[in-house]
Short mmCIF file of N, CA, C and O in Angstrom, two decimals:
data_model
loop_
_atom_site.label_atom_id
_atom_site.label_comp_id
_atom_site.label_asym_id
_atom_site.label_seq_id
_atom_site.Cartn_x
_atom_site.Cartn_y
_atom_site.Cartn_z
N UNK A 1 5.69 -7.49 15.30
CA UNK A 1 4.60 -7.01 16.11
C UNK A 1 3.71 -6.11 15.25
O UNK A 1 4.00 -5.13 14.58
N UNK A 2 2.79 -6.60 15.43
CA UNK A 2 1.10 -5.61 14.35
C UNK A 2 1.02 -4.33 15.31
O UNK A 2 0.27 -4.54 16.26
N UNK A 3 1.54 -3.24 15.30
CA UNK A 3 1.10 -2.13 16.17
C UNK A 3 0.69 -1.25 15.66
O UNK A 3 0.14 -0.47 16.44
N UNK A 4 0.66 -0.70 13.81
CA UNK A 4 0.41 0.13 13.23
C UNK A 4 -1.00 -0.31 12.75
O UNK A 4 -1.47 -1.44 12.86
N UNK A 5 -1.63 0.88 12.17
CA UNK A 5 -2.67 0.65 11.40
C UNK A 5 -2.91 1.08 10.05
O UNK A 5 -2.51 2.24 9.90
N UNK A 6 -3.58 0.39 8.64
CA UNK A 6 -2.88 0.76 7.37
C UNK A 6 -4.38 0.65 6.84
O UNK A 6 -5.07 -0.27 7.29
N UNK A 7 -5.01 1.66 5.76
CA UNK A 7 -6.06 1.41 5.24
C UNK A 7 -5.92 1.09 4.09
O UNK A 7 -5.28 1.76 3.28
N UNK A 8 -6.56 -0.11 3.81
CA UNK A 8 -6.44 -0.60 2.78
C UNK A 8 -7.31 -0.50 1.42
O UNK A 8 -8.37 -1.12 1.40
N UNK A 9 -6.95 0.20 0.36
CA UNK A 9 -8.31 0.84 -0.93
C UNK A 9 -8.38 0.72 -1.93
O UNK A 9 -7.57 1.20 -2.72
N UNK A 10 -9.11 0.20 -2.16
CA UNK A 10 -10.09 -0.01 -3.37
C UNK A 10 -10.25 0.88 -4.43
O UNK A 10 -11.32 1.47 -4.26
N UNK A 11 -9.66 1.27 -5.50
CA UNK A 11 -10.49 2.48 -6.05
C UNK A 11 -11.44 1.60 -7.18
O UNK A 11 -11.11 0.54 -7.73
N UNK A 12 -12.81 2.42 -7.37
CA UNK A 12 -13.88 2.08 -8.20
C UNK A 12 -14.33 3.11 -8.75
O UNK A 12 -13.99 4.27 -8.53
N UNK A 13 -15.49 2.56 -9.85
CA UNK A 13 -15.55 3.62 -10.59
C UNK A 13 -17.46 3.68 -10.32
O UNK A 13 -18.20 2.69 -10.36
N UNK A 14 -17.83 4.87 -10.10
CA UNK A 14 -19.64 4.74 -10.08
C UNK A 14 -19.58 5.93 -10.55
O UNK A 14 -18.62 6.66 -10.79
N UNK A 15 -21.73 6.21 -10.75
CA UNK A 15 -22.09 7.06 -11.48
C UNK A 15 -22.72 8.04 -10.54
O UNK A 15 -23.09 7.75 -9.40
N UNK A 16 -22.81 9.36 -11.16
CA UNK A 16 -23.47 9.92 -10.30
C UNK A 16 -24.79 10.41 -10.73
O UNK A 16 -25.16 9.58 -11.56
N UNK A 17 -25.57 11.20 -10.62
CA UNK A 17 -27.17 11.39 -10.46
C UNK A 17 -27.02 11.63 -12.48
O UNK A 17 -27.76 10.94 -13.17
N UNK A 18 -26.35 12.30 -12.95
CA UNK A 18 -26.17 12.77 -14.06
C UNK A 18 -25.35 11.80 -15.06
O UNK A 18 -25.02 12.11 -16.21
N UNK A 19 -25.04 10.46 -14.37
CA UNK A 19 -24.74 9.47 -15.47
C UNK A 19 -23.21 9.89 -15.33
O UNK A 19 -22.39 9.16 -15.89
N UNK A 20 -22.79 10.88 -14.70
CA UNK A 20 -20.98 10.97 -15.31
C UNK A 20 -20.16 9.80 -14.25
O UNK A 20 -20.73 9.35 -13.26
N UNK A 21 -19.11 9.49 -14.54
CA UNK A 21 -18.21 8.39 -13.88
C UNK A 21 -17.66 8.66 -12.77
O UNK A 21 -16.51 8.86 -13.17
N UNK A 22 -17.62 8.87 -11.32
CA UNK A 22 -16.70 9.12 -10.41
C UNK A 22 -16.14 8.01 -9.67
O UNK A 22 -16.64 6.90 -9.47
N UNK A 23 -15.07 8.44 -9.31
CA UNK A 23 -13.88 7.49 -8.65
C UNK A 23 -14.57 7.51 -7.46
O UNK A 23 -15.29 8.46 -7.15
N UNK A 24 -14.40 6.48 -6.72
CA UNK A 24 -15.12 5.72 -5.23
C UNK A 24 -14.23 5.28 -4.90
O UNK A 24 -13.51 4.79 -5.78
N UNK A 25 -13.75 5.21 -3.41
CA UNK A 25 -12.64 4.46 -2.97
C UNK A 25 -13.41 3.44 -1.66
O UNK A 25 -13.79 4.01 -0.64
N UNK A 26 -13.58 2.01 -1.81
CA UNK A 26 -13.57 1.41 -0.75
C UNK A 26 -12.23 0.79 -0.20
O UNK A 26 -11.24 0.29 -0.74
N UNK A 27 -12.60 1.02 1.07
CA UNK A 27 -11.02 1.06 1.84
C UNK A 27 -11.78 -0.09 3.57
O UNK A 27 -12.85 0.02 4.17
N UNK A 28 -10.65 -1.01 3.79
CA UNK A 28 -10.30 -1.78 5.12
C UNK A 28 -9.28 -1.24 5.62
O UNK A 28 -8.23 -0.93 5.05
N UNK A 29 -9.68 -1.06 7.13
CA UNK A 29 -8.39 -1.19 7.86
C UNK A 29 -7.80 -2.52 8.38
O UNK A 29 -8.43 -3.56 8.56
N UNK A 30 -6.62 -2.33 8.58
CA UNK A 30 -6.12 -3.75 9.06
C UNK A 30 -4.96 -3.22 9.83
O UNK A 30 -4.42 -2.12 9.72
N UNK A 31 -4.61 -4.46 10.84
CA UNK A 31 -2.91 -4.19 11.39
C UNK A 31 -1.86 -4.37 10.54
O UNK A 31 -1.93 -5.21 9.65
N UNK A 32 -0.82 -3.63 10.72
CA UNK A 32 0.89 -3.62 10.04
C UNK A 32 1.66 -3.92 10.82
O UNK A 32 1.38 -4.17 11.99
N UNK A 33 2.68 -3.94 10.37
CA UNK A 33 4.06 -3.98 11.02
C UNK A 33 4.83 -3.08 9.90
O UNK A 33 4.61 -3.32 8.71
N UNK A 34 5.58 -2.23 10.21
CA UNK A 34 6.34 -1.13 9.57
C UNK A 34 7.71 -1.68 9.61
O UNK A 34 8.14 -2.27 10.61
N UNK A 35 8.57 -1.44 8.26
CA UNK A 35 9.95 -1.82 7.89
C UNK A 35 10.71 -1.05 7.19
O UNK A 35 10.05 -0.21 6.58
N UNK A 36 11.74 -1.00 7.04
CA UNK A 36 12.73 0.04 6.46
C UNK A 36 12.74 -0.80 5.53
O UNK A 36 12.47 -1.99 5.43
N UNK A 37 13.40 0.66 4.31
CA UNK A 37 13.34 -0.23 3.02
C UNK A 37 14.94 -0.46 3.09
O UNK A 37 15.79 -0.05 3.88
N UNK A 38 15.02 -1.31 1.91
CA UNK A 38 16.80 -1.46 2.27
C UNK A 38 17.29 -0.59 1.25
O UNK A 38 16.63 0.04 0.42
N UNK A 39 18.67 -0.63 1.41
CA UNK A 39 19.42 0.48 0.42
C UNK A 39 19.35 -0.20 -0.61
O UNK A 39 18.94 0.42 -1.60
N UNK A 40 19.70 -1.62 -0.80
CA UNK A 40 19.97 -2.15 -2.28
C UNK A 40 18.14 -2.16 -3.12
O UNK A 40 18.00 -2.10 -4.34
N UNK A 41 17.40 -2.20 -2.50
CA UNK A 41 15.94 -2.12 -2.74
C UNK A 41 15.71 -0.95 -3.61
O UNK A 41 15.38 -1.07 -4.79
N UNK A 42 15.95 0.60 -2.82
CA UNK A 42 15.59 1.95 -3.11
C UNK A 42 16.63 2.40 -4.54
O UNK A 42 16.43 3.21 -5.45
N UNK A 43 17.68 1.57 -4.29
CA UNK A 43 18.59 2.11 -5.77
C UNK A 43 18.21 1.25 -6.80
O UNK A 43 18.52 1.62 -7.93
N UNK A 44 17.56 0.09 -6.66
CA UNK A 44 17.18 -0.98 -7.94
C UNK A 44 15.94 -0.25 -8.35
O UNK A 44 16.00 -0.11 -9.57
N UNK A 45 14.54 0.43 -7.73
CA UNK A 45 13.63 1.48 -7.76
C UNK A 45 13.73 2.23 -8.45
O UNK A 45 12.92 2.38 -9.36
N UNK A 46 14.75 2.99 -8.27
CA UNK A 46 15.26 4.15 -8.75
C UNK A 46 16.06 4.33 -10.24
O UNK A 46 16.23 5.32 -10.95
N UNK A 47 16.48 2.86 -10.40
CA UNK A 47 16.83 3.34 -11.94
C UNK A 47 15.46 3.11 -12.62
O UNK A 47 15.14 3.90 -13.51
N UNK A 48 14.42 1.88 -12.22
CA UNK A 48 13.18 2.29 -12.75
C UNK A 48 12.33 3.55 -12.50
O UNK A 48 11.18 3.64 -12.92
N UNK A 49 12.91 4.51 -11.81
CA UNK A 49 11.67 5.72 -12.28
C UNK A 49 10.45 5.86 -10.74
O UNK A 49 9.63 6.74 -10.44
N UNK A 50 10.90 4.38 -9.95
CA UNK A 50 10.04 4.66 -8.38
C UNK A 50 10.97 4.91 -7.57
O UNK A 50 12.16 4.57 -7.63
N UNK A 51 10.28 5.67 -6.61
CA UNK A 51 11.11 5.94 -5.47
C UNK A 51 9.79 4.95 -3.69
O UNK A 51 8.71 5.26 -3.20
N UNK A 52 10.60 4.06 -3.46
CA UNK A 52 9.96 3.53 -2.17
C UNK A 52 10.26 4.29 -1.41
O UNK A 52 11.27 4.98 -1.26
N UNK A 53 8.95 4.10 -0.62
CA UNK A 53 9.55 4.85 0.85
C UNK A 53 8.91 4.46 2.00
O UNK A 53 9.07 5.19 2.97
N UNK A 54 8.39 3.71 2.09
CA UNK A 54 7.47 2.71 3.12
C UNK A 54 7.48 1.12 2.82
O UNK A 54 7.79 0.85 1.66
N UNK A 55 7.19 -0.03 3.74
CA UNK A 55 7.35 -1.13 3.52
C UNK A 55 6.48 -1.18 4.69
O UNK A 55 6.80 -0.77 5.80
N UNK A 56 5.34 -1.72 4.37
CA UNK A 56 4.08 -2.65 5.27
C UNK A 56 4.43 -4.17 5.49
O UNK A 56 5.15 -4.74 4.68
N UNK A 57 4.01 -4.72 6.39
CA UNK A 57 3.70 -6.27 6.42
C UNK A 57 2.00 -6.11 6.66
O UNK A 57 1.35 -5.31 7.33
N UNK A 58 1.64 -7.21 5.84
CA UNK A 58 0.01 -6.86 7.05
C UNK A 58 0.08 -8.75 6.92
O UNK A 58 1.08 -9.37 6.58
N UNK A 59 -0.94 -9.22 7.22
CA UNK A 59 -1.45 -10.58 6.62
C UNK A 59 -1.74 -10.78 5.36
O UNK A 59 -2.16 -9.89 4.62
N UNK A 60 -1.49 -12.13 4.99
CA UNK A 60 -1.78 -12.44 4.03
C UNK A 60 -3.03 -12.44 3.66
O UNK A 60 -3.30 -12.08 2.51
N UNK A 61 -4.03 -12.82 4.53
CA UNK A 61 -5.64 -13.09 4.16
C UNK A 61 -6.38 -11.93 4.56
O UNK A 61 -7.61 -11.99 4.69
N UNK A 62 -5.56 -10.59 4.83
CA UNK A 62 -5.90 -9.45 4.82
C UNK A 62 -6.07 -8.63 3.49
O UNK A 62 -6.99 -7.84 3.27
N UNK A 63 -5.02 -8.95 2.62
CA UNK A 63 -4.62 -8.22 1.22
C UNK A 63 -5.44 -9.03 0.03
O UNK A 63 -5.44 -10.22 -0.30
N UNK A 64 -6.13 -7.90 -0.46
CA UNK A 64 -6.69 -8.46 -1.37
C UNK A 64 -6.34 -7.98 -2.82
O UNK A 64 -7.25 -8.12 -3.64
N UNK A 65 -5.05 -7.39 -3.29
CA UNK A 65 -4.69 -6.96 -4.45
C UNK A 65 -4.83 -5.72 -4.28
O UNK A 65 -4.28 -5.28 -5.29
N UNK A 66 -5.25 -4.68 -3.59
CA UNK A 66 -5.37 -2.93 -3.17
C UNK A 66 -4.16 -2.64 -3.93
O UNK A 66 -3.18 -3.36 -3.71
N UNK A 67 -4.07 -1.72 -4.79
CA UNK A 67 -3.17 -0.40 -5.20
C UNK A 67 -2.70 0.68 -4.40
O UNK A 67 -1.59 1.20 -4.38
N UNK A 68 -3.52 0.88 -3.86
CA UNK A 68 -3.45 2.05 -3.04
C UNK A 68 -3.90 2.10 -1.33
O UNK A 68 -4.98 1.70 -0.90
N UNK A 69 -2.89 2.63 -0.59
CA UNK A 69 -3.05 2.51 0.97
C UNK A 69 -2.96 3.84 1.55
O UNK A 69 -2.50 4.77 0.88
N UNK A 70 -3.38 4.00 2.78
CA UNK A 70 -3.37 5.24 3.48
C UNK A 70 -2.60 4.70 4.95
O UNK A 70 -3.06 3.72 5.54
N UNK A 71 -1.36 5.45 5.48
CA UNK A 71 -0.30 5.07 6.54
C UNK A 71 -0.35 6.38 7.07
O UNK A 71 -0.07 7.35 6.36
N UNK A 72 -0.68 6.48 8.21
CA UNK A 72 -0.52 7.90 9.48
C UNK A 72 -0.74 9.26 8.24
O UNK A 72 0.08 10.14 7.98
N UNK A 73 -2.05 9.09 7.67
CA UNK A 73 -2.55 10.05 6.86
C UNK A 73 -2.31 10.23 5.40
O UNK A 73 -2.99 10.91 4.63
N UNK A 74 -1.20 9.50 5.11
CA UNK A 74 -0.80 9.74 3.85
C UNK A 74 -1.08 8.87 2.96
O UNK A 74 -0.94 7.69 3.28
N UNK A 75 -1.49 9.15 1.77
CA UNK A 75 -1.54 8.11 0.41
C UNK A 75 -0.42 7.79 -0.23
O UNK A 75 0.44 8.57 -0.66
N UNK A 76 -0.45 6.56 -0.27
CA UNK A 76 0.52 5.27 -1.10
C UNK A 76 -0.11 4.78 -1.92
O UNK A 76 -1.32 4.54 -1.86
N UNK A 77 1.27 4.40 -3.55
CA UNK A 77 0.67 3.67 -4.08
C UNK A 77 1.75 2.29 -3.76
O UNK A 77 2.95 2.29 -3.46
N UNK A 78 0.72 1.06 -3.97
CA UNK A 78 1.90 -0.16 -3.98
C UNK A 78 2.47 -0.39 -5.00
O UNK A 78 1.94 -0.72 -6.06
N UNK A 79 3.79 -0.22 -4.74
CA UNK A 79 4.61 -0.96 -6.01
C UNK A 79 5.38 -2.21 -6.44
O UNK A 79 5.98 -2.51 -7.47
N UNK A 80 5.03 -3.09 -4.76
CA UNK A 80 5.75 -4.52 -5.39
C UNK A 80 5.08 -4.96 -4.01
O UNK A 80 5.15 -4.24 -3.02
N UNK A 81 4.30 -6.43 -4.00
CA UNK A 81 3.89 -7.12 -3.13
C UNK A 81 4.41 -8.56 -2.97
O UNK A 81 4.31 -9.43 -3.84
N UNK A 82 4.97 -8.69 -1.78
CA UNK A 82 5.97 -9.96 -1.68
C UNK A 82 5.51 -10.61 -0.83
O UNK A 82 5.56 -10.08 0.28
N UNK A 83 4.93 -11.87 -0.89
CA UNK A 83 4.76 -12.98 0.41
C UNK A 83 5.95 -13.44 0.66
O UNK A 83 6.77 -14.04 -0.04
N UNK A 84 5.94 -13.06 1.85
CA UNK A 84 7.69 -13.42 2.48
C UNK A 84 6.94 -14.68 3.13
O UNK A 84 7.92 -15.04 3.78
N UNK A 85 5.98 -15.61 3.45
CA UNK A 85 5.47 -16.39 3.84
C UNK A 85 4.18 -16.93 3.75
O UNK A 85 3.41 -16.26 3.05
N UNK A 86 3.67 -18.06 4.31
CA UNK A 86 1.94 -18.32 3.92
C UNK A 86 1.40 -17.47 5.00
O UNK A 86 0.20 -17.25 4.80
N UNK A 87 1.80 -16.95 5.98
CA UNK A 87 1.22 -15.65 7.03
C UNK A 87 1.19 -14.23 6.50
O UNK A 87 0.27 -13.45 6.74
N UNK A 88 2.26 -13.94 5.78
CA UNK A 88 2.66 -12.86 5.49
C UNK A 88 3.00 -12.00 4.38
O UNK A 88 3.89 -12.46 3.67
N UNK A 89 2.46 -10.73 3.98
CA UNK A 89 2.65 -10.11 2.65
C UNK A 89 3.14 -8.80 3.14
O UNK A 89 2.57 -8.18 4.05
N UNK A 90 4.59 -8.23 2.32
CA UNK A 90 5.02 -7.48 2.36
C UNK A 90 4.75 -6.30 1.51
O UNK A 90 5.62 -6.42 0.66
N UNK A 91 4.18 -5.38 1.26
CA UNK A 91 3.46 -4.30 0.33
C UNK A 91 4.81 -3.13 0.52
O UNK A 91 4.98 -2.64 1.63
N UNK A 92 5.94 -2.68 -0.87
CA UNK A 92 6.10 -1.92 -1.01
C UNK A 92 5.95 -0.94 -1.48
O UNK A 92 6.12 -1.03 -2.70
N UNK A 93 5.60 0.45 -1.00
CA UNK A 93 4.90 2.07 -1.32
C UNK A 93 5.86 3.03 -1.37
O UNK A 93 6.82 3.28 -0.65
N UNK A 94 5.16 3.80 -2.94
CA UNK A 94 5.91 4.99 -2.85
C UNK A 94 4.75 5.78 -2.50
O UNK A 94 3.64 5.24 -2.50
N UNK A 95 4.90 7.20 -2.16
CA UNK A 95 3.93 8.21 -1.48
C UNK A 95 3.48 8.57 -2.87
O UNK A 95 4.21 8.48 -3.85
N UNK A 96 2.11 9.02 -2.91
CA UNK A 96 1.21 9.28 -4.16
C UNK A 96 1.86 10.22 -4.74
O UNK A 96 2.89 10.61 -4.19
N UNK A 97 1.56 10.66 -5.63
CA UNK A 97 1.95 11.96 -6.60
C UNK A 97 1.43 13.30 -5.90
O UNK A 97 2.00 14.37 -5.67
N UNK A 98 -0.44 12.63 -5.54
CA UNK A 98 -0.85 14.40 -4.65
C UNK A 98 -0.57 14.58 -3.37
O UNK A 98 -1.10 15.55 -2.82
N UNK A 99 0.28 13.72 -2.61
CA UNK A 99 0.70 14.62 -1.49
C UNK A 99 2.28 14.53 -1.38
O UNK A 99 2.85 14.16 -0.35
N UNK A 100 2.92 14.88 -2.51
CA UNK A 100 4.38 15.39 -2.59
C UNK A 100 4.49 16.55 -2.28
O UNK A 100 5.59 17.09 -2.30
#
């Protein structure tokens, strides 16, 4: 069931009045479905150095390669995207670095 809502973002790079580079984020929302991560998942993570802590479903023809998501306020980055089907892509997130 799609009951959550997940923004989906873009980061880019533009200029500002003075020529210097700033980060731009375009971002979609779309529906989710929210999942627990599994135990054998979070310890295979973890000897690499990530820690998951969220698991999205959204659609497939929703996701367009995004790095980075926003879930009930918080920033994620994605760290492994799985089509569990031709409907469906599974986006696993650890929580960003700046809101630890």
């Amino acid at each position: 069931m799609y009951n959550d809502e997940v923004e989906l973002i873009t980061p880019s790079l533009s200029e500002d009045l003075l020529g210097n580079q700033i980060e731009t984020n375009e971002s979609v929302t779309v529906l989710c479905k929210k999942k627990s991560i599994s135990q054998s998942e979070f310890y295979n993570a973890a000897v690499n150095g990530m820690k998951p802590s969220i698991s999205l479903v959204v659609h497939t023809y929703e996701y367009s390669g995004q790095v980075k998501l926003s879930f009930d306020g918080i920033e994620y980055n994605v760290i492994r995207a799985y089509e569990e089907s031709f409907e469906e892509i599974e986006l696993v997130c650890e929580r960003a670095m700046s809101n630890e």
